[in-house]
Short mmCIF file of C-alpha atoms and ligand atoms in Angstrom, two decimals:
data_model
loop_
_atom_site.label_atom_id
_atom_site.label_comp_id
_atom_site.label_asym_id
_atom_site.label_seq_id
_atom_site.Cartn_x
_atom_site.Cartn_y
_atom_site.Cartn_z
CA MET A 1 -1.38 12.02 23.48
CA THR A 2 -1.92 8.87 21.39
CA GLN A 3 0.95 6.45 21.90
CA VAL A 4 2.13 4.45 18.91
CA ALA A 5 4.44 1.51 18.33
CA VAL A 6 5.93 0.98 14.84
CA LEU A 7 6.58 -2.71 14.06
CA GLY A 8 9.12 -3.17 11.23
CA CYS A 9 11.67 -0.48 10.40
CA GLY A 10 12.59 -1.39 6.85
CA THR A 11 11.62 0.69 3.83
CA MET A 12 8.06 1.51 4.97
CA GLY A 13 8.83 1.70 8.71
CA GLN A 14 11.30 4.41 7.88
CA THR A 15 8.76 6.16 5.60
CA HIS A 16 6.15 6.18 8.35
CA ALA A 17 8.75 7.31 10.90
CA HIS A 18 9.52 10.47 8.85
CA ALA A 19 5.79 11.14 8.54
CA TYR A 20 5.29 10.77 12.32
CA LYS A 21 7.86 13.52 12.92
CA ASN A 22 5.28 15.99 11.62
CA ILE A 23 2.15 14.67 13.21
CA GLU A 24 1.06 16.51 16.39
CA ASP A 25 -0.91 14.64 19.12
CA VAL A 26 0.79 11.38 18.26
CA HIS A 27 3.82 10.11 19.96
CA VAL A 28 5.79 7.04 18.77
CA VAL A 29 6.99 5.53 21.98
CA ALA A 30 8.43 2.27 20.68
CA VAL A 31 9.79 0.79 17.48
CA CYS A 32 10.67 -2.85 16.82
CA ASP A 33 12.74 -4.59 14.15
CA ILE A 34 14.62 -7.85 14.39
CA ARG A 35 17.52 -6.04 12.68
CA LYS A 36 19.28 -3.60 15.02
CA GLU A 37 20.77 -1.67 12.15
CA LYS A 38 17.24 -0.87 10.93
CA GLY A 39 15.53 -0.37 14.27
CA ILE A 40 17.98 1.75 16.13
CA PRO A 41 18.23 4.68 13.63
CA VAL A 42 14.46 4.88 13.63
CA SER A 43 14.26 4.78 17.43
CA GLU A 44 16.84 7.64 17.44
CA LEU A 45 14.91 9.67 14.87
CA LEU A 46 11.68 9.38 16.96
CA GLU A 47 13.27 9.33 20.38
CA ALA A 48 11.46 6.07 20.99
CA ASP A 49 12.43 2.84 22.74
CA TYR A 50 13.93 0.14 20.54
CA TYR A 51 12.87 -3.54 20.75
CA SER A 52 14.43 -6.31 18.75
CA GLN A 53 11.52 -8.75 19.32
CA ALA A 54 7.87 -8.20 18.88
CA GLU A 55 7.14 -10.28 22.03
CA ALA A 56 9.11 -7.86 24.17
CA LEU A 57 7.42 -4.92 22.51
CA PHE A 58 4.03 -6.31 23.46
CA SER A 59 4.91 -7.31 27.03
CA LYS A 60 6.92 -4.21 27.97
CA ALA A 61 5.80 -1.18 25.92
CA SER A 62 2.58 0.69 26.61
CA PHE A 63 0.86 1.97 23.39
CA ASP A 64 -2.57 2.55 21.94
CA VAL A 65 -1.86 1.94 18.22
CA LEU A 66 0.28 -0.64 16.40
CA ASP A 67 1.57 0.54 13.01
CA ILE A 68 2.56 -2.65 11.07
CA CYS A 69 5.26 -2.21 8.52
CA LEU A 70 6.29 -5.88 8.39
CA PRO A 71 6.54 -8.11 5.27
CA THR A 72 2.98 -8.90 4.10
CA TYR A 73 2.97 -12.53 5.26
CA LEU A 74 3.41 -11.33 8.83
CA HIS A 75 0.54 -8.76 8.86
CA LYS A 76 -2.19 -11.02 10.14
CA GLU A 77 -0.27 -12.57 13.06
CA TYR A 78 0.63 -9.21 14.59
CA ALA A 79 -2.60 -7.39 13.77
CA LEU A 80 -4.56 -10.05 15.60
CA LEU A 81 -2.17 -9.97 18.55
CA ALA A 82 -2.50 -6.21 18.86
CA MET A 83 -6.30 -6.08 18.38
CA LYS A 84 -6.81 -8.76 21.02
CA GLN A 85 -5.03 -6.47 23.49
CA GLY A 86 -7.44 -3.65 22.55
CA LYS A 87 -4.95 -1.72 20.33
CA HIS A 88 -5.95 0.06 17.20
CA VAL A 89 -4.07 -1.07 14.07
CA PHE A 90 -2.77 0.67 11.05
CA CYS A 91 -1.35 -1.94 8.63
CA GLU A 92 0.60 -1.49 5.43
CA LYS A 93 -1.07 -2.74 2.24
CA PRO A 94 -1.86 -5.33 1.10
CA ILE A 95 -4.03 -6.23 4.10
CA ALA A 96 -3.02 -9.91 3.81
CA LEU A 97 -2.36 -12.61 1.23
CA SER A 98 -5.67 -14.39 1.38
CA LEU A 99 -9.30 -13.33 1.68
CA GLU A 100 -9.72 -15.69 4.69
CA ASP A 101 -6.87 -13.91 6.53
CA ALA A 102 -8.16 -10.46 5.62
CA LYS A 103 -11.69 -11.41 6.88
CA GLU A 104 -10.19 -12.71 10.16
CA MET A 105 -8.43 -9.39 10.67
CA ILE A 106 -11.66 -7.37 9.93
CA ASP A 107 -13.75 -9.62 12.22
CA CYS A 108 -11.20 -9.36 15.03
CA ALA A 109 -11.17 -5.51 14.87
CA ARG A 110 -14.93 -5.62 15.06
CA GLN A 111 -14.96 -8.03 17.93
CA TYR A 112 -12.43 -6.14 20.01
CA ASP A 113 -13.91 -2.80 18.96
CA VAL A 114 -10.68 -1.28 17.68
CA TYR A 115 -10.03 0.90 14.64
CA PHE A 116 -8.35 -0.89 11.76
CA SER A 117 -7.07 0.74 8.55
CA VAL A 118 -4.75 -0.27 5.70
CA GLY A 119 -2.17 1.82 3.80
CA HIS A 120 -3.88 2.32 0.50
CA VAL A 121 -1.87 5.47 0.02
CA VAL A 122 -2.51 6.17 -3.62
CA ARG A 123 -5.79 7.77 -2.63
CA PHE A 124 -3.72 10.40 -0.81
CA PHE A 125 -1.28 11.22 -3.67
CA PRO A 126 -2.12 14.69 -4.93
CA PRO A 127 -2.41 13.75 -8.68
CA TYR A 128 -4.84 11.01 -7.86
CA ARG A 129 -6.84 13.20 -5.54
CA GLN A 130 -6.84 15.98 -8.12
CA ALA A 131 -8.26 13.57 -10.78
CA THR A 132 -11.10 12.76 -8.41
CA SER A 133 -11.87 16.44 -7.82
CA LEU A 134 -11.87 17.16 -11.52
CA MET A 135 -14.18 14.25 -12.16
CA GLU A 136 -16.47 15.22 -9.40
CA ALA A 137 -16.60 18.73 -10.89
CA GLY A 138 -17.83 17.10 -14.06
CA LYS A 139 -14.77 18.10 -16.19
CA ILE A 140 -14.75 14.92 -18.34
CA GLY A 141 -18.39 13.79 -18.10
CA ILE A 142 -18.93 10.18 -17.12
CA PRO A 143 -15.71 8.14 -16.84
CA ARG A 144 -15.85 5.17 -19.23
CA LEU A 145 -12.30 3.99 -19.60
CA ILE A 146 -9.48 4.01 -17.00
CA ARG A 147 -5.92 3.08 -17.88
CA THR A 148 -3.25 2.91 -15.14
CA SER A 149 0.33 1.78 -14.96
CA ARG A 150 2.74 1.28 -12.09
CA ASN A 151 6.09 0.14 -13.33
CA GLN A 152 9.43 -0.37 -11.71
CA ALA A 153 12.51 -2.59 -11.40
CA PHE A 154 12.22 -5.55 -9.07
CA PRO A 155 12.31 -4.17 -5.44
CA PRO A 156 15.77 -5.31 -4.29
CA TRP A 157 15.77 -3.93 -0.79
CA SER A 158 13.67 -6.46 1.06
CA TRP A 159 14.62 -8.36 4.17
CA GLU A 160 15.55 -11.91 3.22
CA HIS A 161 14.34 -11.15 -0.36
CA TRP A 162 10.75 -11.76 0.77
CA TYR A 163 9.34 -9.86 -2.31
CA GLN A 164 10.83 -12.56 -4.48
CA ASN A 165 8.76 -15.22 -2.83
CA THR A 166 5.17 -15.05 -4.22
CA GLU A 167 3.89 -16.95 -1.18
CA LYS A 168 5.20 -14.05 1.00
CA SER A 169 4.52 -11.03 -1.16
CA GLY A 170 1.71 -12.14 -3.47
CA GLY A 171 3.71 -10.97 -6.51
CA PRO A 172 3.14 -7.69 -8.41
CA GLU A 173 -0.66 -8.12 -8.63
CA VAL A 174 -1.12 -8.32 -4.80
CA ASP A 175 1.75 -6.13 -3.82
CA LEU A 176 1.90 -3.39 -6.48
CA MET A 177 -1.18 -3.30 -8.68
CA ILE A 178 -3.39 -3.47 -5.59
CA HIS A 179 -2.65 0.33 -5.27
CA ASP A 180 -4.49 1.00 -8.55
CA PHE A 181 -7.19 -1.65 -7.87
CA ASP A 182 -8.03 0.13 -4.66
CA TRP A 183 -8.10 3.60 -6.26
CA ILE A 184 -10.24 2.31 -9.17
CA ILE A 185 -12.75 0.56 -6.91
CA HIS A 186 -12.97 3.53 -4.54
CA TYR A 187 -13.50 6.18 -7.10
CA PHE A 188 -15.05 4.42 -10.16
CA GLY A 189 -17.04 1.58 -8.59
CA LYS A 190 -17.19 -2.13 -7.96
CA VAL A 191 -15.34 -4.54 -10.19
CA GLU A 192 -17.41 -7.32 -11.72
CA ARG A 193 -14.97 -9.26 -13.83
CA VAL A 194 -11.16 -9.65 -14.12
CA TYR A 195 -8.98 -10.91 -16.92
CA ALA A 196 -5.20 -10.91 -16.69
CA LYS A 197 -2.06 -12.15 -18.27
CA ASN A 198 1.34 -12.19 -16.59
CA LEU A 199 4.88 -13.24 -17.35
CA GLY A 200 4.64 -16.04 -14.76
CA GLU A 201 7.54 -16.80 -12.44
CA HIS A 202 10.04 -17.99 -15.02
CA LEU A 203 12.24 -14.97 -14.36
CA PRO A 204 12.15 -14.54 -10.59
CA ASP A 205 13.38 -10.90 -10.83
CA GLN A 206 11.06 -9.88 -13.66
CA ARG A 207 7.33 -10.01 -13.09
CA HIS A 208 4.77 -8.17 -15.16
CA CYS A 209 1.01 -8.21 -15.35
CA LEU A 210 -1.68 -6.76 -17.63
CA CYS A 211 -5.19 -6.83 -16.31
CA ILE A 212 -8.57 -5.81 -17.63
CA LEU A 213 -11.37 -4.98 -15.25
CA ARG A 214 -15.04 -4.68 -16.12
CA LEU A 215 -16.78 -2.41 -13.64
CA ALA A 216 -20.37 -2.95 -12.51
CA ASN A 217 -21.27 0.47 -13.93
CA GLY A 218 -20.13 -0.58 -17.43
CA ALA A 219 -16.77 1.23 -17.33
CA MET A 220 -13.56 -0.64 -18.21
CA ALA A 221 -10.14 -0.45 -16.69
CA HIS A 222 -6.86 -1.52 -18.04
CA VAL A 223 -4.21 -1.88 -15.22
CA GLU A 224 -0.50 -2.58 -15.84
CA GLY A 225 1.93 -3.47 -13.10
CA SER A 226 5.55 -4.28 -13.50
CA TRP A 227 8.54 -5.48 -11.57
CA ALA A 228 10.26 -6.17 -14.96
CA LEU A 229 12.10 -3.00 -15.78
CA PRO A 230 15.94 -3.00 -15.71
CA LYS A 231 17.63 -2.49 -12.39
CA GLY A 232 17.91 1.18 -11.61
CA SER A 233 15.01 2.25 -13.76
CA GLU A 234 12.91 5.03 -12.32
CA PHE A 235 9.57 4.24 -10.79
CA ARG A 236 6.80 5.50 -12.95
CA THR A 237 3.04 5.66 -12.58
CA THR A 238 0.50 6.92 -15.10
CA TYR A 239 -3.16 7.19 -15.65
CA GLU A 240 -5.52 8.12 -18.48
CA ILE A 241 -9.16 8.52 -17.68
CA VAL A 242 -11.54 8.85 -20.66
CA GLY A 243 -14.95 10.22 -19.99
CA THR A 244 -17.95 11.00 -22.12
CA GLU A 245 -16.79 14.67 -22.51
CA GLY A 246 -13.01 14.58 -22.24
CA GLN A 247 -10.03 12.89 -20.74
CA LEU A 248 -7.47 13.29 -17.94
CA CYS A 249 -3.88 12.11 -18.28
CA TYR A 250 -1.01 11.93 -15.74
CA ASP A 251 2.59 10.74 -15.91
CA SER A 252 4.65 10.84 -12.77
CA THR A 253 7.79 11.56 -14.70
CA HIS A 254 6.40 14.74 -16.16
CA ASP A 255 5.28 16.54 -12.98
CA ALA A 256 8.69 17.48 -11.62
CA PRO A 257 11.33 19.37 -13.51
CA ILE A 258 14.32 18.66 -11.24
CA LYS A 259 15.90 15.30 -11.89
CA THR A 260 18.55 13.83 -9.59
CA GLU A 261 20.36 10.58 -10.36
CA ILE A 262 22.26 9.15 -7.40
CA SER A 263 24.71 6.35 -7.71
CA ASN A 264 23.79 3.66 -5.20
CA ASP A 265 22.57 0.13 -4.92
CA LEU A 266 18.94 0.94 -4.72
CA SER A 267 16.44 0.36 -7.44
CA HIS A 268 15.33 3.97 -7.48
CA PRO A 269 18.42 6.11 -8.02
CA VAL A 270 16.48 8.54 -10.21
CA HIS A 271 14.34 11.08 -8.32
CA HIS A 272 12.21 13.95 -9.62
CA GLU A 273 11.42 16.92 -7.57
CA ASN A 274 9.03 19.76 -8.21
CA PRO A 275 10.08 22.95 -6.41
CA MET A 276 6.60 24.36 -6.86
CA TYR A 277 4.95 21.44 -5.15
CA GLY A 278 4.22 22.23 -1.49
CA GLY A 279 1.66 19.51 -0.91
CA MET A 280 1.63 17.20 2.09
CA ASN A 281 3.58 13.95 1.85
CA PRO A 282 0.91 11.36 1.05
CA TYR A 283 2.19 8.96 3.78
CA GLU A 284 1.75 11.72 6.29
CA ALA A 285 -1.69 12.45 4.89
CA GLU A 286 -2.83 8.86 5.24
CA LEU A 287 -1.57 8.54 8.80
CA ARG A 288 -3.11 11.89 9.78
CA ALA A 289 -6.47 10.66 8.39
CA PHE A 290 -6.17 7.54 10.49
CA TYR A 291 -5.32 9.45 13.67
CA ASP A 292 -8.23 11.79 12.99
CA THR A 293 -10.35 8.68 13.42
CA VAL A 294 -8.47 7.37 16.51
CA ILE A 295 -8.39 10.79 18.25
CA HIS A 296 -11.49 12.57 17.01
CA GLY A 297 -13.70 9.70 15.92
CA ASN A 298 -13.92 10.91 12.26
CA PRO A 299 -14.95 8.09 9.81
CA LEU A 300 -12.15 5.85 8.67
CA GLN A 301 -11.02 6.87 5.19
CA VAL A 302 -9.66 3.39 4.31
CA THR A 303 -11.53 0.51 5.94
CA GLY A 304 -10.55 -3.14 6.28
CA GLU A 305 -13.52 -4.07 4.10
CA GLN A 306 -12.24 -1.80 1.32
CA ALA A 307 -8.77 -3.35 1.58
CA LEU A 308 -10.39 -6.78 1.32
CA GLU A 309 -12.22 -5.71 -1.84
CA ALA A 310 -8.94 -4.59 -3.46
CA LEU A 311 -7.31 -7.87 -2.44
CA GLU A 312 -10.13 -9.81 -4.03
CA VAL A 313 -9.45 -8.09 -7.36
CA ALA A 314 -5.70 -8.70 -7.04
CA LEU A 315 -6.20 -12.36 -6.29
CA ALA A 316 -8.63 -12.67 -9.16
CA ALA A 317 -5.88 -11.24 -11.47
CA VAL A 318 -3.49 -13.90 -10.19
CA GLU A 319 -6.12 -16.62 -10.75
CA SER A 320 -7.06 -15.33 -14.23
CA ALA A 321 -3.39 -15.23 -15.34
CA ARG A 322 -2.87 -18.77 -14.01
CA THR A 323 -5.96 -20.32 -15.69
CA GLY A 324 -6.35 -18.15 -18.81
CA GLU A 325 -10.01 -17.57 -17.84
CA SER A 326 -11.69 -14.42 -16.68
CA VAL A 327 -12.81 -14.42 -13.09
CA THR A 328 -16.25 -13.09 -11.97
CA LEU A 329 -16.20 -11.41 -8.60
CA GLY A 330 -18.77 -10.88 -5.83
CA ARG A 331 -18.86 -14.27 -4.20
CA ALA A 332 -15.91 -14.21 -1.86
CA THR A 333 -16.46 -10.82 -0.16
CA LYS A 334 -20.10 -11.63 0.76
N1 NAD B 401 2.36 1.83 0.75
C1 NAD B 401 3.44 1.74 -0.07
O1 NAD B 401 3.74 2.57 -0.88
C2 NAD B 401 4.35 0.51 0.17
C3 NAD B 401 5.59 0.56 -0.47
C4 NAD B 401 6.46 -0.56 -0.20
C5 NAD B 401 6.01 -1.60 0.63
N2 NAD B 401 4.80 -1.52 1.17
C6 NAD B 401 4.35 -2.63 2.06
O2 NAD B 401 4.93 -2.41 3.32
C7 NAD B 401 5.21 -3.61 3.98
C8 NAD B 401 6.73 -3.70 4.38
O3 NAD B 401 7.47 -3.58 3.19
P1 NAD B 401 8.97 -3.07 3.17
O4 NAD B 401 9.32 -2.74 1.76
O5 NAD B 401 9.12 -2.02 4.18
O6 NAD B 401 9.79 -4.36 3.60
P2 NAD B 401 11.29 -4.43 4.26
O7 NAD B 401 11.82 -5.79 3.90
O8 NAD B 401 12.03 -3.21 3.71
O9 NAD B 401 11.05 -4.16 5.77
C9 NAD B 401 10.46 -5.11 6.63
C10 NAD B 401 11.17 -5.04 7.97
O10 NAD B 401 10.54 -5.94 8.86
C11 NAD B 401 11.57 -6.49 9.75
N3 NAD B 401 11.02 -7.70 10.33
C12 NAD B 401 10.79 -8.91 9.75
N4 NAD B 401 10.24 -9.77 10.56
C13 NAD B 401 10.06 -9.11 11.77
C14 NAD B 401 9.58 -9.48 13.02
N5 NAD B 401 9.04 -10.67 13.22
N6 NAD B 401 9.62 -8.53 13.97
C15 NAD B 401 10.18 -7.36 13.79
N7 NAD B 401 10.72 -6.99 12.62
C16 NAD B 401 10.68 -7.82 11.59
C17 NAD B 401 12.76 -6.68 8.79
O11 NAD B 401 14.02 -6.81 9.47
C18 NAD B 401 12.62 -5.49 7.87
O12 NAD B 401 13.48 -4.42 8.31
C19 NAD B 401 4.79 -4.75 3.00
O13 NAD B 401 3.55 -5.22 3.35
C20 NAD B 401 4.82 -4.02 1.67
O14 NAD B 401 3.90 -4.61 0.75
C21 NAD B 401 3.94 -0.47 1.03
#
């Protein structure tokens, strides 16, 4: 049985914990969060030991895989620590905040011969998977134009408001739009050039970015990411893919007829559910895919190199918005 430790029991640590409940052959033996009120409920859910300090987790617990759900600026430190002890690492996206840090993580995984994957979960969301299958079946011909949006209110839940600090979260380009950058690169091809405009940081709780990507195969993508919607707005993602013979469109608010609106302090009080939808939770699917690699040696579905590529596009968007110039890619990842 593969033994796992989950580091960070905030929003994503809890999401992973619920997914682990359904995954056979994997046993979460330990969880760690500096906040007891976050760590203990997760330890109870998974019947795992609770640690309040990562140092104690590393010195006392025995595990094969570290699942990192910490704020982004802490990913590298703990990924390296785990890899150097021969542990496989699953790390939430974005891989890191700089290309140098990401490369160090990838190199370390290679040096210590451990598996390393990053939570680019959009690839596992059914509507995004379905688009890929339809395109592979030739339904819309050759994709030429991709338009995505990923819009929400500012994430208010974070520990010490780390999302608000661009040096810790990377802002919406690196934290949010990276989901679509990864999906676009993976399914439509390499990005050659990036041009972006954003709202800047004048309003700390309202960030918004519009980004145009030119792909190496000639296709064009228009990616919108927002943390600027009013507090309480529902999270919404969309795509339109225009091909030489047709188009595909998706809107996350249209795929589920049941709407619940809960009064609470979270930014997502509105939830849509589809009673017909029996698909697997995408977070469970991404973790299952990773453990298929760890346990059965299947190829990694999301590699560190791919996560680095998505980060390069996200950082180029930040740079383009800052300078007003387009950014040509291809140099940093070589
Ligand atoms: N894949 C997705 O859909 C998705 C969604 C949201 C966030 N994320 C990513 O997941 C990561 C975590 O984000 P979050 O929203 O869960 O953040 P969060 O603030 O909700 O949770 C982070 C947790 O880490 C704990 N923590 C901080 N420092 C620690 C330390 N040194 N040792 C132990 N615990 C520590 C905090 O107490 C907190 O509970 C980020 O990289 C974020 O970008 C991914």
